[in-house]
PDB file of C-alpha atoms in Angstrom:
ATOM      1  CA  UNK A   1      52.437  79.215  33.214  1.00  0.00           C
ATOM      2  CA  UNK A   2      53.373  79.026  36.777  1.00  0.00           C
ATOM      3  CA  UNK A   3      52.732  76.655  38.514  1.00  0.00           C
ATOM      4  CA  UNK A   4      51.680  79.539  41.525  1.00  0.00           C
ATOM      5  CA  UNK A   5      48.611  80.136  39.188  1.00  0.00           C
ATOM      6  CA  UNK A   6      46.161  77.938  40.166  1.00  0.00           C
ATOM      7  CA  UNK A   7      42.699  79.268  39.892  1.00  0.00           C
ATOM      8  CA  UNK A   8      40.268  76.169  41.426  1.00  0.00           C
ATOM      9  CA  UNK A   9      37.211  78.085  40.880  1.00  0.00           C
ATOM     10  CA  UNK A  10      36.231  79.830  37.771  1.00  0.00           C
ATOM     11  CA  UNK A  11      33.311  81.559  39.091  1.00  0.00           C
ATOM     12  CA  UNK A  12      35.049  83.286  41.815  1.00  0.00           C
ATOM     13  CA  UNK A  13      36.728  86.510  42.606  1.00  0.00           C
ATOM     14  CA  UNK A  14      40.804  86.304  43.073  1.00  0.00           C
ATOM     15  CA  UNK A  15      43.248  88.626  45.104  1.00  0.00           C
ATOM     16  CA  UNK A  16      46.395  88.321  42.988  1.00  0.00           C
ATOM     17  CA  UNK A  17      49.627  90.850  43.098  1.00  0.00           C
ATOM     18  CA  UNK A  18      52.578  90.579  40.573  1.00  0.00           C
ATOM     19  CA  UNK A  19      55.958  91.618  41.725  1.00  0.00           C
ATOM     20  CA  UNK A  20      58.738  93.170  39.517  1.00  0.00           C
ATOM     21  CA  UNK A  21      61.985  91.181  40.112  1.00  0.00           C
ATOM     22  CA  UNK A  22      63.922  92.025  42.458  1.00  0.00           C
ATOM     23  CA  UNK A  23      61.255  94.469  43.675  1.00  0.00           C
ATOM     24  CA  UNK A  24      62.728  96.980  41.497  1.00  0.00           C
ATOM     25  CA  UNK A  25      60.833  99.989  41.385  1.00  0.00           C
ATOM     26  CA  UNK A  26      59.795 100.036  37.897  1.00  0.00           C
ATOM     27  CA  UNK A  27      56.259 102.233  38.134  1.00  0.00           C
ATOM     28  CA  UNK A  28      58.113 105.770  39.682  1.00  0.00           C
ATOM     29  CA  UNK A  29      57.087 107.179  36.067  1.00  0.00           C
ATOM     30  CA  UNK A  30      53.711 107.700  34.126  1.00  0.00           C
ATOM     31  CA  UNK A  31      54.467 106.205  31.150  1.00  0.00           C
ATOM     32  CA  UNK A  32      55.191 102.745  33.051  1.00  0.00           C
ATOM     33  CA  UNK A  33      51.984 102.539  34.700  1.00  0.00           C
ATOM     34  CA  UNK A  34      49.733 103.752  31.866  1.00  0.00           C
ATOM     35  CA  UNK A  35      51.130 100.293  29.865  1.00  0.00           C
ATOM     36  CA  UNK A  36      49.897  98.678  32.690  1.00  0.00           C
ATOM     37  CA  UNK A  37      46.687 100.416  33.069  1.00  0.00           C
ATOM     38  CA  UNK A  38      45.978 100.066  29.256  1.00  0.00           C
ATOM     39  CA  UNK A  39      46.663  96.142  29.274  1.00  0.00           C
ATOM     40  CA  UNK A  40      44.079  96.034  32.136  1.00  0.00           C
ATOM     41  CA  UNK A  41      41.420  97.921  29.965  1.00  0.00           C
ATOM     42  CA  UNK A  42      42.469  95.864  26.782  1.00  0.00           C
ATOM     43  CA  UNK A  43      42.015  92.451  28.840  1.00  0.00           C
ATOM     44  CA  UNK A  44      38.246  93.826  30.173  1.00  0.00           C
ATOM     45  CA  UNK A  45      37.424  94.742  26.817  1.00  0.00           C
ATOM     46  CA  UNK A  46      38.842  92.106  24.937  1.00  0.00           C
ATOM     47  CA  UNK A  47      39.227  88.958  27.003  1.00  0.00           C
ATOM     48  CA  UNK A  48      36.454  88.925  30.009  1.00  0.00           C
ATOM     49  CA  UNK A  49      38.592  90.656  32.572  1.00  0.00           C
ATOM     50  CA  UNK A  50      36.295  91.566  35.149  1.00  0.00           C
ATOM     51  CA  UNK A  51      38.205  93.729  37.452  1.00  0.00           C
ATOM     52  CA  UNK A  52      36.765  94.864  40.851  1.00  0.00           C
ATOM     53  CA  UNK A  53      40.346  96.147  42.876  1.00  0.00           C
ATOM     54  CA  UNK A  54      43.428  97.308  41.790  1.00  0.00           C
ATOM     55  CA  UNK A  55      46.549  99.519  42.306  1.00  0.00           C
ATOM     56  CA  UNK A  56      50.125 100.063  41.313  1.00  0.00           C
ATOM     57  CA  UNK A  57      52.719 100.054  43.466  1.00  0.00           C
ATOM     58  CA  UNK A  58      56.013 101.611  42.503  1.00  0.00           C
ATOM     59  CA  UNK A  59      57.439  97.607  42.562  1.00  0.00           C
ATOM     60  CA  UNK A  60      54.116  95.702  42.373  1.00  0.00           C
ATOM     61  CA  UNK A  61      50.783  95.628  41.473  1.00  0.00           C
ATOM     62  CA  UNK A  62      47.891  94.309  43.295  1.00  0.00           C
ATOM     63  CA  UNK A  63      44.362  93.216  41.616  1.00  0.00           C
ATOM     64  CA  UNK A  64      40.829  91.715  42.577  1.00  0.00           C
ATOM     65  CA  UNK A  65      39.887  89.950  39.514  1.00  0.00           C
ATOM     66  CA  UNK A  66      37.357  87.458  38.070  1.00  0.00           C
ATOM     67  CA  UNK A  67      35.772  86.296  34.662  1.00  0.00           C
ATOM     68  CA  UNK A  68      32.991  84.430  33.488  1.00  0.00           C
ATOM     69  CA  UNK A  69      34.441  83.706  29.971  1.00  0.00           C
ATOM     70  CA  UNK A  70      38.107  83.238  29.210  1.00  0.00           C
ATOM     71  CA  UNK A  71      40.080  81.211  32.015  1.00  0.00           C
ATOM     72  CA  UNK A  72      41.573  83.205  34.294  1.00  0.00           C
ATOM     73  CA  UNK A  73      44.889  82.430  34.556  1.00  0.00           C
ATOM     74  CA  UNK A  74      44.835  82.682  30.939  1.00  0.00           C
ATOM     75  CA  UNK A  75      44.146  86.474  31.181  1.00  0.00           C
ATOM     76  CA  UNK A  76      46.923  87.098  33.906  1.00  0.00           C
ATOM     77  CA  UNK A  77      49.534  85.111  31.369  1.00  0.00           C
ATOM     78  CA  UNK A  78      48.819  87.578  28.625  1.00  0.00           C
ATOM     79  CA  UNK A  79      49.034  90.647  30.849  1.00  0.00           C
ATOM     80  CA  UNK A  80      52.055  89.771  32.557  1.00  0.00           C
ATOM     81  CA  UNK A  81      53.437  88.465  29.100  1.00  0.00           C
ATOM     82  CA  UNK A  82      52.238  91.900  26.967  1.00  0.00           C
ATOM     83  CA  UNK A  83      53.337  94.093  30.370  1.00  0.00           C
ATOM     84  CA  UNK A  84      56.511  92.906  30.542  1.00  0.00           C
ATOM     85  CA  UNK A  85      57.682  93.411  26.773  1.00  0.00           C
ATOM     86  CA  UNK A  86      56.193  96.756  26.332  1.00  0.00           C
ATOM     87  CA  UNK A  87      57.329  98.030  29.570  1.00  0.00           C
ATOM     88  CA  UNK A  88      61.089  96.510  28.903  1.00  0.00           C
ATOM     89  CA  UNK A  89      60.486  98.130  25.916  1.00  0.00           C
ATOM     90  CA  UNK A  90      59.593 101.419  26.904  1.00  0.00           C
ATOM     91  CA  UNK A  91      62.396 101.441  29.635  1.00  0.00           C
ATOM     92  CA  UNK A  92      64.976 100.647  26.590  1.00  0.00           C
ATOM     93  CA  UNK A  93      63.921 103.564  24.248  1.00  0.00           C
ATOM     94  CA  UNK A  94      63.402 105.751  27.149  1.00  0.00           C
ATOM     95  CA  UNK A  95      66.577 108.515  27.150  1.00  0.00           C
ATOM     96  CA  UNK A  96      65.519 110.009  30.467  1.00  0.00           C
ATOM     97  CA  UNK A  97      65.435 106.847  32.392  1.00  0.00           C
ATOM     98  CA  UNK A  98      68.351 107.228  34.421  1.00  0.00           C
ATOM     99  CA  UNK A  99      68.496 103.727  35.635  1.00  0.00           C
ATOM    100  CA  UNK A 100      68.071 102.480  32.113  1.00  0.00           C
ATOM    101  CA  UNK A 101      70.936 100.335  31.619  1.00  0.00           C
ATOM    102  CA  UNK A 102      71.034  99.226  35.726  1.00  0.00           C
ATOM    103  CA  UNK A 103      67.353  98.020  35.407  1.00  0.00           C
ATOM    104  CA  UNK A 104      67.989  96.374  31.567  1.00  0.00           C
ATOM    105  CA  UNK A 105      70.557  94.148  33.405  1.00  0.00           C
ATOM    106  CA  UNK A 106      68.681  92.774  36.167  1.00  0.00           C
ATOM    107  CA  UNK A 107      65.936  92.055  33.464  1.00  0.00           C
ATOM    108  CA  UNK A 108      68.380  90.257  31.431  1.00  0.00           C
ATOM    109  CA  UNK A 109      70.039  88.477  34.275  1.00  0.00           C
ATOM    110  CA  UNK A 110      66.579  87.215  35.456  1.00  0.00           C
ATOM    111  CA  UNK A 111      65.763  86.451  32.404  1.00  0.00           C
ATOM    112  CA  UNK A 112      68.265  84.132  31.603  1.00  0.00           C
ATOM    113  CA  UNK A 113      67.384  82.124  34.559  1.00  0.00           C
ATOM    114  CA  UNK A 114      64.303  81.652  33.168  1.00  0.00           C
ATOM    115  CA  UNK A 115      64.296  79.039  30.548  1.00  0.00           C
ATOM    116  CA  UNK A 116      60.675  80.297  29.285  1.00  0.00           C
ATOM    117  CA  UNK A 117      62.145  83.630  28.312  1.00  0.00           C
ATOM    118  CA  UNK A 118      63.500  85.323  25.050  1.00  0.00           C
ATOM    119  CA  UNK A 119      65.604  87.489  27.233  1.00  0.00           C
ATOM    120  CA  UNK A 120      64.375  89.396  29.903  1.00  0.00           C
ATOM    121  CA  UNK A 121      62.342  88.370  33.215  1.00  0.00           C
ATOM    122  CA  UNK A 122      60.279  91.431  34.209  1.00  0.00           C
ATOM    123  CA  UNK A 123      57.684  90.068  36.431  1.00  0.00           C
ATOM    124  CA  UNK A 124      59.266  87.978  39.763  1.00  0.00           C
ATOM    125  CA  UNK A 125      58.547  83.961  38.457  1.00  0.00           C
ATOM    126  CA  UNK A 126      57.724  82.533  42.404  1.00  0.00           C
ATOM    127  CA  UNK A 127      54.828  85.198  43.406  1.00  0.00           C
ATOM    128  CA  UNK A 128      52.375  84.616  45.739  1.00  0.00           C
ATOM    129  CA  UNK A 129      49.400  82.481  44.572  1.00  0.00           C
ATOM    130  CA  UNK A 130      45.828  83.845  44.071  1.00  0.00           C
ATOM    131  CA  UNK A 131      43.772  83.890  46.930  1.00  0.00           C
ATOM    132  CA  UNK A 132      39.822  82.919  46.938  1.00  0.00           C
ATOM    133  CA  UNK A 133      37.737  85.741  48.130  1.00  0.00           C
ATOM    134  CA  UNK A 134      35.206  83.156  49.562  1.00  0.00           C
ATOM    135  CA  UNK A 135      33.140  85.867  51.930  1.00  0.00           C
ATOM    136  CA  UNK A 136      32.182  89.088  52.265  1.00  0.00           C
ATOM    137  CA  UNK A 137      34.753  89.351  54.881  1.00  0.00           C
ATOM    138  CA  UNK A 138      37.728  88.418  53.081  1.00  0.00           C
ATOM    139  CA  UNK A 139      37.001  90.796  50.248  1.00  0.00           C
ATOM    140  CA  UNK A 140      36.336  93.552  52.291  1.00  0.00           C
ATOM    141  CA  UNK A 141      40.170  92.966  53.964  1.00  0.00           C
ATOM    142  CA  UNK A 142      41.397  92.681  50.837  1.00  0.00           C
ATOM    143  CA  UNK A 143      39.805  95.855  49.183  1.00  0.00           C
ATOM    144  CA  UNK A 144      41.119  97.675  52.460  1.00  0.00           C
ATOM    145  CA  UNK A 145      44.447  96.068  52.023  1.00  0.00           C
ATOM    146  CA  UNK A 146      44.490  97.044  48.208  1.00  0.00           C
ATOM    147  CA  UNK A 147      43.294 101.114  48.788  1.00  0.00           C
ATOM    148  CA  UNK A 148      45.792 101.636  51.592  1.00  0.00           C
ATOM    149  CA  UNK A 149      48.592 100.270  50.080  1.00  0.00           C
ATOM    150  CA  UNK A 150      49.548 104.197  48.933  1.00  0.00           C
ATOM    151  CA  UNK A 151      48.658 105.608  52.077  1.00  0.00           C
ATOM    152  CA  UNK A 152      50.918 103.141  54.075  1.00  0.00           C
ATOM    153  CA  UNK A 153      53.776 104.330  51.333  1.00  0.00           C
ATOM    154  CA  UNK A 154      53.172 107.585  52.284  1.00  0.00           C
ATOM    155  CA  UNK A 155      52.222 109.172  49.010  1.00  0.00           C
ATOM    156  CA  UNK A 156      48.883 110.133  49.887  1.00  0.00           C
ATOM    157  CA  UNK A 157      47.231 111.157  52.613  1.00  0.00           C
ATOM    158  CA  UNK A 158      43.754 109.572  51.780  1.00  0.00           C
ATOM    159  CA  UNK A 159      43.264 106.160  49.196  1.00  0.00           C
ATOM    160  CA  UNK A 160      41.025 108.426  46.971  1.00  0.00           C
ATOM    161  CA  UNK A 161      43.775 110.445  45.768  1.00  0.00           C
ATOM    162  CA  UNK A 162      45.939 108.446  44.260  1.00  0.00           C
ATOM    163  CA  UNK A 163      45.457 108.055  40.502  1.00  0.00           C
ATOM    164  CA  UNK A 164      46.620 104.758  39.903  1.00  0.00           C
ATOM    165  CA  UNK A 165      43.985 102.601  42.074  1.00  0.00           C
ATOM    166  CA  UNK A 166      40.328 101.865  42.601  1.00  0.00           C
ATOM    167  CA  UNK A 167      39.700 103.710  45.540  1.00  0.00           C
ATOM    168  CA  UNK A 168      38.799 106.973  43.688  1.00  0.00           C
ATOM    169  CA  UNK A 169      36.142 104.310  42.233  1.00  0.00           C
ATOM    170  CA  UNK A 170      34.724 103.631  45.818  1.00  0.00           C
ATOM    171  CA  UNK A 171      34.880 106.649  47.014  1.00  0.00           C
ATOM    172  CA  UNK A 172      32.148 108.192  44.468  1.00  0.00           C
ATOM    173  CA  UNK A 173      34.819 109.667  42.135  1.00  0.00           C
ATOM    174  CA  UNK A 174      36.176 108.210  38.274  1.00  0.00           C
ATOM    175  CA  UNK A 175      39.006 106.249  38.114  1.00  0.00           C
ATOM    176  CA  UNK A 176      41.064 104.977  35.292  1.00  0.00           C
ATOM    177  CA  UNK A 177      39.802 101.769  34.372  1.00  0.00           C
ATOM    178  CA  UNK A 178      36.039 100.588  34.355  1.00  0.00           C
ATOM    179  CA  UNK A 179      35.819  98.150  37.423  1.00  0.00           C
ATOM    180  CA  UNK A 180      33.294  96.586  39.073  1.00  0.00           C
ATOM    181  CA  UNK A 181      32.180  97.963  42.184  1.00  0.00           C
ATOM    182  CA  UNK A 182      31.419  95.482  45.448  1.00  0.00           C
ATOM    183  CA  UNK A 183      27.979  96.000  46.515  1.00  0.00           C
TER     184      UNK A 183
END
């Protein structure tokens, strides 16, 4: 595991993002992000996932996460390790994916970098570490920093109305995933 994923404290909540290498934008289609998006839902239901925050990016993926079960990091290893094969996968068998054998390359060039690997490196190896949501405050930034994320981009004109985050959550709607709302 890397060595960025160092979760002190059990019991608390964590800010974590994931990066595609390269910042390759992998999650322009559907099918990409619903892998994602199921492995989240598989790792609530199955492993103690407690998730609070989250949205794709078309290159990363931001996430405000905790557990009172399974260690953490754990969790994230078997996302990032699931994501990254079935995505790969899907990107391989995927005719219309015009940037197929560009994106396979950069996998497999990463990849072999990567002594850990069988052959590809999806997810960038030297992220940024989780950060400790240790107040109200910080949590609140971060939730803000999550939900805007698409707005910033430019694909939305309002948090709430982009499918692949939380915000639809906060604002009173139904998102994808079960979370846990803040109170």
């Amino acid at each position: 595991m890397s060595r960025n994923y160092k979760f002190h404290n059990q019991e608390r909540l964590y800010f974590v993002t994931f990066t595609v290498v390269r910042w390759i934008d992998v999650f322009t289609r559907r099918e990409y992000k619903d892998i994602l998006v199921d492995s989240l839902k598989f790792c609530i239901e199955n492993k103690g996932l407690e998730l609070y925050a989250w949205v794709i990016m078309s290159n990363h993926v931001h996430l405000i996460i905790g557990t009172k079960s399974k260690p953490i990091g754990g969790i994230l290893r078997d996302i990032k390790r699931h994501t990254s094969k079935t995505i790969t996968k899907a990107i391989n068998e995927n005719m219309q994916e015009s940037r197929r054998d560009w994106m396979l390359w950069f996998f497999e060039r990463e990849g072999t970098q990567n002594p850990n690997n069988e052959t590809y490196q999806f997810w960038q190896q030297d992220e940024s570490h989780p950060i400790e949501l240790w107040s109200s405050e910080v949590m609140d930034q971060k939730l803000a920093y999550i939900h805007n994320n698409p707005v910033v981009a430019g694909w939305v004109d309002e948090p709430e109305h982009y499918l692949y985050s939380s915000a639809r959550d906060y604002a009173g709607g139904k998102g994808l995933i079960d979370i846990i709302l803040f109170v």
